[in-house]
CSV table of C-alpha atoms and ligand atoms in Angstrom, one decimal:
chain,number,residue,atom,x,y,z
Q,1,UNK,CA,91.1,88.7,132.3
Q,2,UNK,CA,92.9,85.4,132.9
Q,3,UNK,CA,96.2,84.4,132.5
Q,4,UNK,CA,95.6,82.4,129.7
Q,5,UNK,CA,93.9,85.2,127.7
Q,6,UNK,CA,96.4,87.7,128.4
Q,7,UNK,CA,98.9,85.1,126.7
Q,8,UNK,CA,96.6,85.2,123.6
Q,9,UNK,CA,96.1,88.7,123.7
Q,10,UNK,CA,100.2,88.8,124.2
Q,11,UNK,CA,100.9,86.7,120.9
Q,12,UNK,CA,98.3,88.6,118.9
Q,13,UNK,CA,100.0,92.4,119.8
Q,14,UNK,CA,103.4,90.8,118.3
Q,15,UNK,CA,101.9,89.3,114.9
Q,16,UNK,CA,100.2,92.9,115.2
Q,17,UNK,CA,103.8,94.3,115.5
Q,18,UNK,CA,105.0,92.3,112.8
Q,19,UNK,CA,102.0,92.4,110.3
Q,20,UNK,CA,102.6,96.4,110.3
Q,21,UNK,CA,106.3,96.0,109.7
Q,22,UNK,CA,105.8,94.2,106.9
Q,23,UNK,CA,102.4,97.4,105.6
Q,24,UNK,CA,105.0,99.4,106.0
Q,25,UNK,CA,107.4,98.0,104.0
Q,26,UNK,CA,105.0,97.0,100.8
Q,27,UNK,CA,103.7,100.4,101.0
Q,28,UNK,CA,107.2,101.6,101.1
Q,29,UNK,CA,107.9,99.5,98.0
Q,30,UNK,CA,104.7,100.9,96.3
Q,31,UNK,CA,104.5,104.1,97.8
Q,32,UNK,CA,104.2,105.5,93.7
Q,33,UNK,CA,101.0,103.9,93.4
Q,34,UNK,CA,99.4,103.7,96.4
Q,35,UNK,CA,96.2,105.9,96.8
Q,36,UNK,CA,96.6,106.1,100.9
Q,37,UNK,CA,97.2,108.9,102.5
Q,38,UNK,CA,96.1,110.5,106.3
Q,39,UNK,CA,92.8,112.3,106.3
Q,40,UNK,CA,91.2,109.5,103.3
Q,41,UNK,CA,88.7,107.3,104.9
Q,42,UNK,CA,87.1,105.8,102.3
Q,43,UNK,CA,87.8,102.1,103.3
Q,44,UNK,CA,86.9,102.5,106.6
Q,45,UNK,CA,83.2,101.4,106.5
Q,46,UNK,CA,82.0,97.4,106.1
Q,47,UNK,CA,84.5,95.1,107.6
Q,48,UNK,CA,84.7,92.8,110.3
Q,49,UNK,CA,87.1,91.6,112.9
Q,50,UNK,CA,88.4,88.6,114.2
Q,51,UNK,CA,87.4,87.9,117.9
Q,52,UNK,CA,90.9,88.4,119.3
Q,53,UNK,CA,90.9,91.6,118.0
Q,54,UNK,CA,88.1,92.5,119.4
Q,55,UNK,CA,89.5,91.4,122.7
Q,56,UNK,CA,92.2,94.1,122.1
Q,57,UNK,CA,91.1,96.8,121.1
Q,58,UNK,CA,88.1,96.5,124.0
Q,59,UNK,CA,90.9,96.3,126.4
Q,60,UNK,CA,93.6,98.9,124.8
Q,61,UNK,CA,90.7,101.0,124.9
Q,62,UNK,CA,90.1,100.7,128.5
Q,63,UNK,CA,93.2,101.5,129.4
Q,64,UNK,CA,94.0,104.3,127.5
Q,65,UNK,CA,90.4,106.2,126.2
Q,66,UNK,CA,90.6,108.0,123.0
Q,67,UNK,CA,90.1,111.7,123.1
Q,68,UNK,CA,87.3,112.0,121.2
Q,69,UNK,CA,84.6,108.7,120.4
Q,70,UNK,CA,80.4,108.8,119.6
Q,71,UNK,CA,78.5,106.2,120.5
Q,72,UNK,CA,78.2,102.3,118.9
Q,73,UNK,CA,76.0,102.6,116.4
Q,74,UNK,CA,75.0,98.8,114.7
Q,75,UNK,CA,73.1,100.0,111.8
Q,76,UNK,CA,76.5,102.7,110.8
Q,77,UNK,CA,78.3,102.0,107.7
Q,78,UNK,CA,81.1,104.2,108.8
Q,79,UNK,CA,83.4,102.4,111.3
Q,80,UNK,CA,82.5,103.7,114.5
Q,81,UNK,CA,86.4,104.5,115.9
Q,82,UNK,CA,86.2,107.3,112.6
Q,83,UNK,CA,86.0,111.1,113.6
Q,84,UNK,CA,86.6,113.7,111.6
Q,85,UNK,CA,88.2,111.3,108.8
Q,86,UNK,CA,90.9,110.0,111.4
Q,87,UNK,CA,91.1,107.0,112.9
Q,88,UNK,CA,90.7,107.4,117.0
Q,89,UNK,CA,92.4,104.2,117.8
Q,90,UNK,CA,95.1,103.9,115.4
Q,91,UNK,CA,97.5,102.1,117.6
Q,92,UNK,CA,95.0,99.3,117.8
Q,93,UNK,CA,93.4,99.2,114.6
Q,94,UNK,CA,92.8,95.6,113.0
Q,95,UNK,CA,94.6,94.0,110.6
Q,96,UNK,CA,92.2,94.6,107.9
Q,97,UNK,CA,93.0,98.7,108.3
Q,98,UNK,CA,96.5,97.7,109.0
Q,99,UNK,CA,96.6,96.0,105.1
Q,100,UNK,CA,94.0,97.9,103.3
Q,101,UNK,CA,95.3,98.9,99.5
Q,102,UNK,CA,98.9,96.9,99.6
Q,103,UNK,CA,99.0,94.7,96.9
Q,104,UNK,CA,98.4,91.6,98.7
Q,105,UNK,CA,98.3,88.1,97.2
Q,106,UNK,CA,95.6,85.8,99.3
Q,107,UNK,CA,95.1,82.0,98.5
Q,108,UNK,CA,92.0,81.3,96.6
Q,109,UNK,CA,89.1,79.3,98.7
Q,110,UNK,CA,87.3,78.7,95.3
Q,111,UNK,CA,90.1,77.2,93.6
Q,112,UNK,CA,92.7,74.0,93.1
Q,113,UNK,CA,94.8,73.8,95.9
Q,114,UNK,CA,98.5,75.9,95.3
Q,115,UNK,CA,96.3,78.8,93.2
Q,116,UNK,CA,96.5,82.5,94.3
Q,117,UNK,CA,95.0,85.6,93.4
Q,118,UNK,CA,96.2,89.0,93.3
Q,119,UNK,CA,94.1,91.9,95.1
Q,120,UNK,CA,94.8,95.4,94.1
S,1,SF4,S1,89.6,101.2,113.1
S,1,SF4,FE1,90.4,103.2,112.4
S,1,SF4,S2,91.4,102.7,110.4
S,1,SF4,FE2,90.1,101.0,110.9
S,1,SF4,S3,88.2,101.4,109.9
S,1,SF4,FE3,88.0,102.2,112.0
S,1,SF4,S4,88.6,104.4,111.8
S,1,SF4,FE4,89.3,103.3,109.9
C-alpha cells in the first residue's frame, strides 16, 4: 500500500471514529425506542460499501484475522462477516452497520434542493 493510500485509509478510520460517536450518542438519545440489540441480525443482509471501506476492512482484516470466518459467498443474502448472529469484524464494520436504525435525516435526491426526509 502506498503512502498516499494509507493517508486515505488514515482520514477514513477518524470519520469512522467520529461517525460512531455520534451512533452512539443518537442511540443513546433513543435508546427507549430503538429495536437494536447484540445477537439481532436482521439488517445484516443487502447492503453495499463504499470502496474505501472496502480498502479497510480488507487490510484490518489482514492484520488482525477474525476467529472464526466461512468463505465469500456472492450469491449470500446474509453478510458474509455474520456467524452465529454476531458480527466477526465489528471494529471495522461500515458505516451503513455503524448507523443502521438511528433516526437519521438524509437529503432527498428526488426532490427541490433544501428538502429532507426522515428515515425511521
Ligand atoms: S459487517 Fe457485521 S454488522 Fe455489518 S452486516 Fe456484516 S455482520 Fe452485520
Amino acid at each position: 500500500m502506498n503512502e498516499k493510500a494509507r493517508e486515505e485509509l488514515a482520514k477514513y478510520r477518524q470519520l469512522r471514529d467520529e461517525v460512531s460517536e455520534l451512533s452512539e450518542k443518537l442511540a443513546n438519545l433513543h435508546k427507549d425506542q430503538m429495536a437494536c440489540k447484540k445477537g439481532c441480525s436482521e439488517c445484516c443482509m443487502n447492503f453495499q460499501i463504499l470502496p474505501v471501506e472496502y480498502f479497510a476492512i480488507l487490510d484490518e482484516l489482514r492484520k488482525n484475522p477474525p476467529a472464526q470466518y466461512r468463505e465469500l459467498d456472492d450469491e449470500a443474502e446474509e453478510c458474509n462477516f455474520l456467524i452465529d448472529d454476531l458480527c466477526q469484524i465489528y471494529a471495522s464494520r461500515p458505516f451503513i452497520c455503524r448507523t443502521h436504525g438511528l433516526p437519521l435525516l438524509y437529503m432527498n435526491q428526488g426532490a427541490m434542493p433544501g428538502s429532507y426526509r426522515l428515515v425511521r
